[in-house]
mmCIF file of N, CA and C in Angstrom:
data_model
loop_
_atom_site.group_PDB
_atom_site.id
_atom_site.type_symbol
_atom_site.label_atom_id
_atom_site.label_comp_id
_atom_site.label_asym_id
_atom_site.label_seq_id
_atom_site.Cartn_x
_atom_site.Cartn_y
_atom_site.Cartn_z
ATOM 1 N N UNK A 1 -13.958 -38.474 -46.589
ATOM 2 C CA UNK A 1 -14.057 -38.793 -45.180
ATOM 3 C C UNK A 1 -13.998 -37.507 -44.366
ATOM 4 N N UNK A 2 -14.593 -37.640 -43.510
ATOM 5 C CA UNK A 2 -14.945 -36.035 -42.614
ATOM 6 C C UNK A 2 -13.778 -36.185 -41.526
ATOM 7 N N UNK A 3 -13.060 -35.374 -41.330
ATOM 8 C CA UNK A 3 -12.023 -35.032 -40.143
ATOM 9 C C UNK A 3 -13.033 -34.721 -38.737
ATOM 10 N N UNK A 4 -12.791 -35.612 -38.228
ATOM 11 C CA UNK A 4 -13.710 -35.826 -36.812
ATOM 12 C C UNK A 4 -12.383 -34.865 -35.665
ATOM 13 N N UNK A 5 -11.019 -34.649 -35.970
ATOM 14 C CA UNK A 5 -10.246 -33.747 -35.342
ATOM 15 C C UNK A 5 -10.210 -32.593 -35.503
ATOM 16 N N UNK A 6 -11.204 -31.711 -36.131
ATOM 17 C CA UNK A 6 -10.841 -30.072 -36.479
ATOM 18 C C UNK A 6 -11.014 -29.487 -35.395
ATOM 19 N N UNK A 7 -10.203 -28.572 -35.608
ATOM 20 C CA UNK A 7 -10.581 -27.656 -33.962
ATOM 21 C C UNK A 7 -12.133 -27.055 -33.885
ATOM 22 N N UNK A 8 -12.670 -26.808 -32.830
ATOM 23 C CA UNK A 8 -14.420 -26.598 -32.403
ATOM 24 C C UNK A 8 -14.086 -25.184 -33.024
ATOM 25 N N UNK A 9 -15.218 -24.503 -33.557
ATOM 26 C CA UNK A 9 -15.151 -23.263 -33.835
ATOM 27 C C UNK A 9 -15.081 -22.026 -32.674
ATOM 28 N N UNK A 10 -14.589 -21.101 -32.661
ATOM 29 C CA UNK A 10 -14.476 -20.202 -32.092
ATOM 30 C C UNK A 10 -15.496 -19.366 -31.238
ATOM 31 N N UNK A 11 -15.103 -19.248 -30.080
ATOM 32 C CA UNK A 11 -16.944 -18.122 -29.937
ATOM 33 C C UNK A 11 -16.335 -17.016 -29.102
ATOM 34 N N UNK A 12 -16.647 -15.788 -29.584
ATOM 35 C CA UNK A 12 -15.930 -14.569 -28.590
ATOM 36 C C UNK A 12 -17.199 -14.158 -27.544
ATOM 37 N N UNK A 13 -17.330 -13.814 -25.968
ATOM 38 C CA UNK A 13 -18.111 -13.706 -25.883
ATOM 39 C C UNK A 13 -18.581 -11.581 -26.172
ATOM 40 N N UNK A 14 -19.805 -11.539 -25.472
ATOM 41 C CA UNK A 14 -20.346 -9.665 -25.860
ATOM 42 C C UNK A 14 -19.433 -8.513 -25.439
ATOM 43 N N UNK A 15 -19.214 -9.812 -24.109
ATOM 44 C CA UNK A 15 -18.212 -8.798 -22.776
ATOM 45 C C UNK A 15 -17.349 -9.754 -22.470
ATOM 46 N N UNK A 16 -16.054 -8.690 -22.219
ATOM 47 C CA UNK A 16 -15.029 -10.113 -21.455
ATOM 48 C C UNK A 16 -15.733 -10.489 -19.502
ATOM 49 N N UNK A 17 -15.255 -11.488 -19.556
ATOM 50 C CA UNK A 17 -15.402 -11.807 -18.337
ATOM 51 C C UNK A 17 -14.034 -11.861 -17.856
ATOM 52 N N UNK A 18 -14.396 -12.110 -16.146
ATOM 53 C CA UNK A 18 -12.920 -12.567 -15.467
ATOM 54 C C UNK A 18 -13.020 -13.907 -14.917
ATOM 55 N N UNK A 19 -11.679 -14.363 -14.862
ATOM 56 C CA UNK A 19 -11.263 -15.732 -14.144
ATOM 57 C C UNK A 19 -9.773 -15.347 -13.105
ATOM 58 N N UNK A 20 -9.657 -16.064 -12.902
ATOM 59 C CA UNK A 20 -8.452 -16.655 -11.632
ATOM 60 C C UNK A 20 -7.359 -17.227 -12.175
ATOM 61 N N UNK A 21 -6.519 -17.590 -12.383
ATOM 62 C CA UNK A 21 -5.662 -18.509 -12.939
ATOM 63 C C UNK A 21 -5.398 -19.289 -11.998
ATOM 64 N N UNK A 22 -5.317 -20.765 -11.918
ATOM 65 C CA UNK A 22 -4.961 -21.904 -11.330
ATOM 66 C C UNK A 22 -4.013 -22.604 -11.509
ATOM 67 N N UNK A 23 -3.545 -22.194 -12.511
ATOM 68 C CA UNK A 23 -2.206 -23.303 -12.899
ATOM 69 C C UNK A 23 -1.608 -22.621 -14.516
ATOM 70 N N UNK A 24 -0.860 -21.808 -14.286
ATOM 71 C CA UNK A 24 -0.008 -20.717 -14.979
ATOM 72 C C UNK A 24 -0.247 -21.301 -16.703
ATOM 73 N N UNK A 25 0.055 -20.338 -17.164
ATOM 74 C CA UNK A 25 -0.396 -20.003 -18.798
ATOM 75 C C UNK A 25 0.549 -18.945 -19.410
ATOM 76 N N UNK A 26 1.369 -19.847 -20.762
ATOM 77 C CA UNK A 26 2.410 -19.190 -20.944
ATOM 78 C C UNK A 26 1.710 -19.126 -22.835
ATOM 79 N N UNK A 27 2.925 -18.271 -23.729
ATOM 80 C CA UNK A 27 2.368 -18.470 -25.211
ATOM 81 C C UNK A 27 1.955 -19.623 -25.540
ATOM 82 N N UNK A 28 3.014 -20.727 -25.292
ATOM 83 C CA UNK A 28 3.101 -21.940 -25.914
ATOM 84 C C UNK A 28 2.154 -23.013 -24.827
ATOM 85 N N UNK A 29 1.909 -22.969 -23.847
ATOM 86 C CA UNK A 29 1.232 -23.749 -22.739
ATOM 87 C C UNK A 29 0.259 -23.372 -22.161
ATOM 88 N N UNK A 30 -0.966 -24.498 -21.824
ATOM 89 C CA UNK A 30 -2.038 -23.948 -21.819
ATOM 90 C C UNK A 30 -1.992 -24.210 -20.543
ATOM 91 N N UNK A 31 -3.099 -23.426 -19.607
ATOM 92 C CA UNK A 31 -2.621 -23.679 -18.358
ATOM 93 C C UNK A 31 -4.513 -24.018 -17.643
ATOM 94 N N UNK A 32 -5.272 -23.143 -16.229
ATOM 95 C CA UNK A 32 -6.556 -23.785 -15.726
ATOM 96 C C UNK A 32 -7.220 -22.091 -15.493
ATOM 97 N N UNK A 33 -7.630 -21.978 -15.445
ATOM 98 C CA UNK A 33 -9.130 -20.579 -14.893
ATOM 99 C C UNK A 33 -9.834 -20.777 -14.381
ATOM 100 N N UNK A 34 -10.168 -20.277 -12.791
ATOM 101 C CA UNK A 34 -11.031 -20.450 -12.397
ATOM 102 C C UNK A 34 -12.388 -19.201 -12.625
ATOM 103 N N UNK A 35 -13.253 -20.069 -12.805
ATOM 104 C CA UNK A 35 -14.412 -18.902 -13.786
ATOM 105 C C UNK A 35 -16.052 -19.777 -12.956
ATOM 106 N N UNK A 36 -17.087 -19.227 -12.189
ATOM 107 C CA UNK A 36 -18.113 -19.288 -11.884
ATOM 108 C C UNK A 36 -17.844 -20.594 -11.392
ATOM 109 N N UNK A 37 -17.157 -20.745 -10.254
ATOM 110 C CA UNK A 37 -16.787 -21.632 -9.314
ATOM 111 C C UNK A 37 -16.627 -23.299 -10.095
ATOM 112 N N UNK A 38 -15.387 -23.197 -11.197
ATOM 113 C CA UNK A 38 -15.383 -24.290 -11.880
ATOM 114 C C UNK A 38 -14.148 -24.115 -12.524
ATOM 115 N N UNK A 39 -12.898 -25.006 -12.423
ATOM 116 C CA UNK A 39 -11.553 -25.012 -13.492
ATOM 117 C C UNK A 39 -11.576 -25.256 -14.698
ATOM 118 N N UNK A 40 -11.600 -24.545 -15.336
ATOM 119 C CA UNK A 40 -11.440 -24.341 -16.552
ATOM 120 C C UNK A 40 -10.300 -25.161 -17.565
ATOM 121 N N UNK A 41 -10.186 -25.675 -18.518
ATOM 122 C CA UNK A 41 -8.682 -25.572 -19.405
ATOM 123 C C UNK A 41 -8.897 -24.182 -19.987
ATOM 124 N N UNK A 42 -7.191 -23.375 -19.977
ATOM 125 C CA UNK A 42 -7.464 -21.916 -20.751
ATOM 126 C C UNK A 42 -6.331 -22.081 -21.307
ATOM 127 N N UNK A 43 -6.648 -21.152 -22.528
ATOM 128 C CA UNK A 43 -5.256 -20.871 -23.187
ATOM 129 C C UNK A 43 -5.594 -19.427 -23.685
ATOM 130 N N UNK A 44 -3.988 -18.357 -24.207
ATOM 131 C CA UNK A 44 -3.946 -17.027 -24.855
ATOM 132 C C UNK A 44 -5.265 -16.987 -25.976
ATOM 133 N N UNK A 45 -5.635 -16.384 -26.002
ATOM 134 C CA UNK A 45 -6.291 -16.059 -27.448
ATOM 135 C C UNK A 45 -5.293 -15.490 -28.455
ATOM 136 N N UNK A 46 -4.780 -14.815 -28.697
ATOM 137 C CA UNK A 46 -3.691 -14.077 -29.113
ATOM 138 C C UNK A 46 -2.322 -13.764 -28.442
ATOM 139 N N UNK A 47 -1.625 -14.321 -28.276
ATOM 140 C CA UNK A 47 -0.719 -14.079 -27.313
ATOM 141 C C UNK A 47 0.784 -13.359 -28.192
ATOM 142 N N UNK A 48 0.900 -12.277 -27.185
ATOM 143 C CA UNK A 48 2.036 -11.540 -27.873
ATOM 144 C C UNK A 48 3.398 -12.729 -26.725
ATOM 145 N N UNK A 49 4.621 -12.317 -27.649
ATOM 146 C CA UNK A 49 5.475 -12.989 -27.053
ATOM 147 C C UNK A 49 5.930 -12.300 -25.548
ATOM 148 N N UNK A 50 6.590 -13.473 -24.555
ATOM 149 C CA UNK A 50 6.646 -13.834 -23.572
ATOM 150 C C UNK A 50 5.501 -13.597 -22.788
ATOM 151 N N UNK A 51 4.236 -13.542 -22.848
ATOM 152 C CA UNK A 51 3.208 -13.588 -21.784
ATOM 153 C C UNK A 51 2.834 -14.798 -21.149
ATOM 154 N N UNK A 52 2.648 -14.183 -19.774
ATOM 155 C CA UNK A 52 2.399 -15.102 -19.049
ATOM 156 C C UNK A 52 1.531 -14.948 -17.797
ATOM 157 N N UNK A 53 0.733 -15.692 -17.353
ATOM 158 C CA UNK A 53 -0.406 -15.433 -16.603
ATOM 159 C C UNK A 53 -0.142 -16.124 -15.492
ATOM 160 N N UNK A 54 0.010 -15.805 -14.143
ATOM 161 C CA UNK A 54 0.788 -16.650 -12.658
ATOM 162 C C UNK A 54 -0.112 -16.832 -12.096
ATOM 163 N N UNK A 55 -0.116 -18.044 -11.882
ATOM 164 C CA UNK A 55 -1.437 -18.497 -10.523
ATOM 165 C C UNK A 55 -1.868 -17.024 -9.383
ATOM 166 N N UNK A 56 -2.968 -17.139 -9.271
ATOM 167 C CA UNK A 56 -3.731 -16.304 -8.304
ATOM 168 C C UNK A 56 -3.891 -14.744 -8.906
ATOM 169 N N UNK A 57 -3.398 -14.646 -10.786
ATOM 170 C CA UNK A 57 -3.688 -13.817 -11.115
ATOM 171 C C UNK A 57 -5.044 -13.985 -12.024
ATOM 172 N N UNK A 58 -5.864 -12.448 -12.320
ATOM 173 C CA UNK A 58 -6.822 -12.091 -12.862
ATOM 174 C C UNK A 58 -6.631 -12.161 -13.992
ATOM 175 N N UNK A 59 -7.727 -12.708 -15.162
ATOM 176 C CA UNK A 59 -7.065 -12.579 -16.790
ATOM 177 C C UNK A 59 -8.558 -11.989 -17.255
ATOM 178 N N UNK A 60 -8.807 -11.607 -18.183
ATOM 179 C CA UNK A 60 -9.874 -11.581 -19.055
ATOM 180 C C UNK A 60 -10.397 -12.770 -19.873
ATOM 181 N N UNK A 61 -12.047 -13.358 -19.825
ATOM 182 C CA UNK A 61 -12.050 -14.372 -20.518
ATOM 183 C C UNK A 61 -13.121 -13.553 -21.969
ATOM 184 N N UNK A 62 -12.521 -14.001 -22.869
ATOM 185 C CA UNK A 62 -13.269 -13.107 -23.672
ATOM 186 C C UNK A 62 -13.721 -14.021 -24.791
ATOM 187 N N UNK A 63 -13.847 -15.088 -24.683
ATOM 188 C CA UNK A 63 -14.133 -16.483 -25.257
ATOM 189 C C UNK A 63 -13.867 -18.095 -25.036
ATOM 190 N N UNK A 64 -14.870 -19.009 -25.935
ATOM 191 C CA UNK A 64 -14.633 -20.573 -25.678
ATOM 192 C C UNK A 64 -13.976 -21.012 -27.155
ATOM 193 N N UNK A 65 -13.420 -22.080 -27.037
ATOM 194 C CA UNK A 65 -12.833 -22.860 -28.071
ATOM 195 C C UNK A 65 -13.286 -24.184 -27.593
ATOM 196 N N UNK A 66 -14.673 -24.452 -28.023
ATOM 197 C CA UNK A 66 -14.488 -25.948 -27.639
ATOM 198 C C UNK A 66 -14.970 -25.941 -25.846
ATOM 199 N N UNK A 67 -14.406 -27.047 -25.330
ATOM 200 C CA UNK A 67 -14.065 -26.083 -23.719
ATOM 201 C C UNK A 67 -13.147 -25.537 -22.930
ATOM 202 N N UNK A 68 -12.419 -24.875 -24.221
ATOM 203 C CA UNK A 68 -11.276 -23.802 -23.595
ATOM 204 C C UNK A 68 -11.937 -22.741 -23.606
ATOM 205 N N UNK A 69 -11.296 -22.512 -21.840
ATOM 206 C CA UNK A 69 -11.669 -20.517 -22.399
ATOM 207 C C UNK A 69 -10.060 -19.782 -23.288
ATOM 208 N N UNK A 70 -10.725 -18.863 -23.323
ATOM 209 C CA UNK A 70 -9.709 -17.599 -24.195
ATOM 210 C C UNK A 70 -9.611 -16.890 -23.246
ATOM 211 N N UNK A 71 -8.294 -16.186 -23.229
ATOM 212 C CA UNK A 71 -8.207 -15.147 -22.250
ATOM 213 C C UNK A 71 -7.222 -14.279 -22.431
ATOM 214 N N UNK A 72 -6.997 -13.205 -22.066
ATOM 215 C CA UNK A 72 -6.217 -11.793 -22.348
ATOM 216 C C UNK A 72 -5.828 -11.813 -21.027
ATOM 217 N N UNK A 73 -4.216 -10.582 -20.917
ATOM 218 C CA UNK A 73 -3.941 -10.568 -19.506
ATOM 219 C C UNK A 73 -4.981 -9.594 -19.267
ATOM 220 N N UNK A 74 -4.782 -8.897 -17.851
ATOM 221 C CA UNK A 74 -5.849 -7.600 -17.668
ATOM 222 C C UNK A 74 -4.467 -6.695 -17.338
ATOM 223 N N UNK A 75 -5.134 -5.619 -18.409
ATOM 224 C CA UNK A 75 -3.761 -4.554 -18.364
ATOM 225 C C UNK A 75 -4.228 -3.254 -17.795
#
């Protein structure tokens, strides 16, 4: 029987892009991005411990999961 739940495969994009954050994003919690005038669901791509991304801040989107973006802080 085929698992109809696997996670969507991964896609990094060439270049990171940027988004907005809308609704905060911690390791464990996924939070919203605003990206080409549209909210996003986002979560860490890699997240080192305690990061966290605060509404009205800038992140890097540097991939989709499905229709999550991925995103890095911008350092």
């Amino acid at each position: 029987m085929r698992n109809l739940f696997a996670p969507a495969k991964i896609e990094i994009f060439p270049e990171p892009l940027v988004g907005i954050v809308e609704q905060t994003i911690t390791e464990t919690t996924p939070g919203r991005v605003k990206f080409l005038g549209t909210s996003w669901s986002s979560r860490f791509y890699q997240s080192n411990h305690h990061e966290t991304a605060d509404k009205g801040q800038t992140v890097k989107i540097i991939g989709m999961q499905g229709i999550t973006l991925l995103v890095t802080l911008n350092h």
